[in-house]
Amino acid sequence: MDDTKDDTAYDRTDTTALARTLLDIPAHRTAAIEVLSAADGTAELTCPTPESLTNVIGSLHSSGLIALADAAGLAAIIAESTGPDDMTGVVPLGTNARMEFLAPARGHLVATCRLTREARDAVRPLLARETDRARFSTHTEITDATGAVVCRGTFDWSVRRGN
């Protein structure tokens, strides 16, 4: 059974522009990470493998892959919101990361993160201001231009609503 599908009624808002704004930070600009889409708890980001972030074999350095997986998880969290008001005061902090490097990450990379039902059930009350904390994991897959999976990553999050 696919646990990423949800049959309950929920305002499905395209939050791509919001994700682009919230994720426009120096680290993401350095890695040239761009949000392609963010809606319905799913995000897709891209990274062109900047030469300044490549390793000795010309592949995106592991730190670049971690940044891309982190950003994809953050964009998926934003994609679960209904808009900017849901995200006001939200502070997402990664508490643990597990990465699986499968192949050299070269060329145009795409990271996809789709929140699981468990993650959605954890984050929705926070976004709706029914609770001030949530803990859950995101899972990201990174593919190269041929569609081959080059990396998988899991981030555990502690998300809170600040003052």
XYZ file of C-alpha atoms in Angstrom:
163
model
C 0.000 0.000 0.000
C 1.280 3.464 -0.915
C 1.386 5.449 2.337
C 2.016 8.729 0.518
C -1.566 8.957 -0.746
C -4.189 10.534 1.431
C -7.915 10.408 0.757
C -8.927 13.018 3.341
C -10.022 16.413 2.124
C -7.246 18.951 2.483
C -6.597 22.270 0.808
C -4.120 21.397 -1.939
C -2.109 24.534 -2.540
C 0.853 24.928 -4.844
C 3.513 26.309 -2.520
C 6.357 26.352 -5.034
C 6.828 30.132 -4.830
C 6.771 29.990 -1.025
C 9.375 27.204 -0.969
C 11.577 29.180 -3.351
C 11.395 32.206 -1.051
C 11.954 30.346 2.230
C 14.794 28.231 0.838
C 16.653 31.147 -0.727
C 19.570 30.970 1.699
C 23.336 31.306 1.110
C 24.067 27.554 1.311
C 21.453 26.749 -1.323
C 22.615 29.599 -3.565
C 26.206 28.306 -3.284
C 25.077 24.867 -4.443
C 22.748 26.427 -7.067
C 19.803 24.485 -5.628
C 16.504 25.440 -7.225
C 12.958 24.451 -6.255
C 11.162 23.049 -9.300
C 7.896 22.264 -7.527
C 6.429 22.067 -4.040
C 2.813 21.034 -3.565
C 0.745 18.450 -1.737
C 3.574 17.306 0.546
C 5.894 16.619 -2.382
C 8.885 18.613 -3.564
C 11.231 18.383 -6.499
C 14.489 20.336 -6.534
C 17.389 20.538 -8.925
C 21.108 21.158 -8.712
C 23.482 21.504 -11.686
C 26.588 20.091 -9.918
C 28.608 23.290 -9.676
C 32.288 22.681 -10.403
C 33.230 24.449 -7.172
C 31.431 21.685 -5.216
C 32.782 18.640 -7.022
C 35.050 16.022 -5.512
C 38.201 14.424 -6.917
C 36.235 12.369 -9.485
C 34.126 15.308 -10.714
C 31.013 14.233 -8.859
C 28.991 16.477 -6.555
C 30.735 16.334 -3.185
C 28.882 14.477 -0.433
C 28.264 17.790 1.347
C 26.435 19.052 -1.755
C 24.293 15.920 -1.854
C 23.464 16.328 1.825
C 22.498 19.968 1.219
C 20.264 18.905 -1.680
C 18.545 16.162 0.351
C 18.096 18.556 3.284
C 16.575 21.228 1.030
C 14.233 18.694 -0.574
C 12.967 17.631 2.856
C 12.424 21.252 3.853
C 10.590 21.961 0.596
C 8.324 18.936 1.178
C 7.478 20.274 4.644
C 6.619 23.640 3.092
C 4.627 21.786 0.423
C 2.366 20.392 3.137
C 1.379 23.926 4.173
C -1.532 25.885 2.759
C 0.536 29.054 2.454
C 2.801 31.552 4.195
C 0.666 31.869 7.356
C 1.151 28.155 8.125
C 4.929 28.615 8.008
C 5.140 31.762 10.141
C 7.428 31.043 13.085
C 8.121 27.444 12.013
C 11.679 26.362 12.859
C 12.706 23.027 11.291
C 15.913 21.513 12.622
C 17.488 18.332 11.342
C 18.411 16.004 14.193
C 19.888 13.126 12.236
C 20.801 12.350 8.630
C 21.490 9.046 6.933
C 22.828 9.075 3.393
C 23.374 6.276 0.923
C 25.721 7.227 -1.912
C 25.014 4.873 -4.826
C 26.828 6.318 -7.849
C 28.792 9.390 -8.903
C 26.437 12.393 -8.910
C 27.297 14.271 -12.068
C 25.463 16.704 -14.278
C 21.924 17.888 -13.717
C 20.572 16.309 -10.515
C 16.966 16.124 -9.335
C 15.954 15.496 -5.725
C 12.431 14.293 -4.927
C 10.930 14.152 -1.458
C 7.363 13.003 -0.777
C 6.136 13.101 2.808
C 4.825 9.788 4.092
C 1.420 9.580 5.739
C 3.194 9.423 9.118
C 5.145 12.617 8.392
C 2.019 14.383 7.118
C 0.088 13.342 10.217
C 2.886 14.745 12.386
C 3.359 18.068 10.594
C -0.272 19.022 9.879
C -1.192 19.807 13.523
C 1.898 22.017 13.776
C 1.021 23.902 10.594
C -2.572 24.263 11.834
C -1.300 25.625 15.181
C -2.840 22.719 17.107
C 0.570 21.852 18.581
C 3.903 23.634 18.790
C 6.211 20.658 18.046
C 6.487 17.770 15.612
C 9.029 15.001 15.012
C 9.163 12.983 11.818
C 11.452 11.846 8.998
C 11.722 12.751 5.332
C 13.123 10.510 2.619
C 14.743 11.933 -0.518
C 15.913 10.287 -3.698
C 18.411 12.046 -5.965
C 18.669 11.098 -9.632
C 21.011 12.161 -12.418
C 20.076 13.286 -15.935
C 19.631 9.662 -17.053
C 17.153 8.994 -14.225
C 19.596 6.772 -12.330
C 19.366 7.033 -8.549
C 22.723 8.349 -7.321
C 21.849 8.997 -3.681
C 19.145 8.401 -1.064
C 18.854 10.307 2.157
C 16.731 10.335 5.286
C 16.496 13.329 7.584
C 14.939 13.222 11.025
C 13.350 16.537 11.934
C 12.406 18.338 15.093
C 10.064 21.094 13.989
C 8.682 23.696 16.333
C 6.776 26.908 16.139
C 8.783 29.736 17.659
C 7.477 32.957 19.080
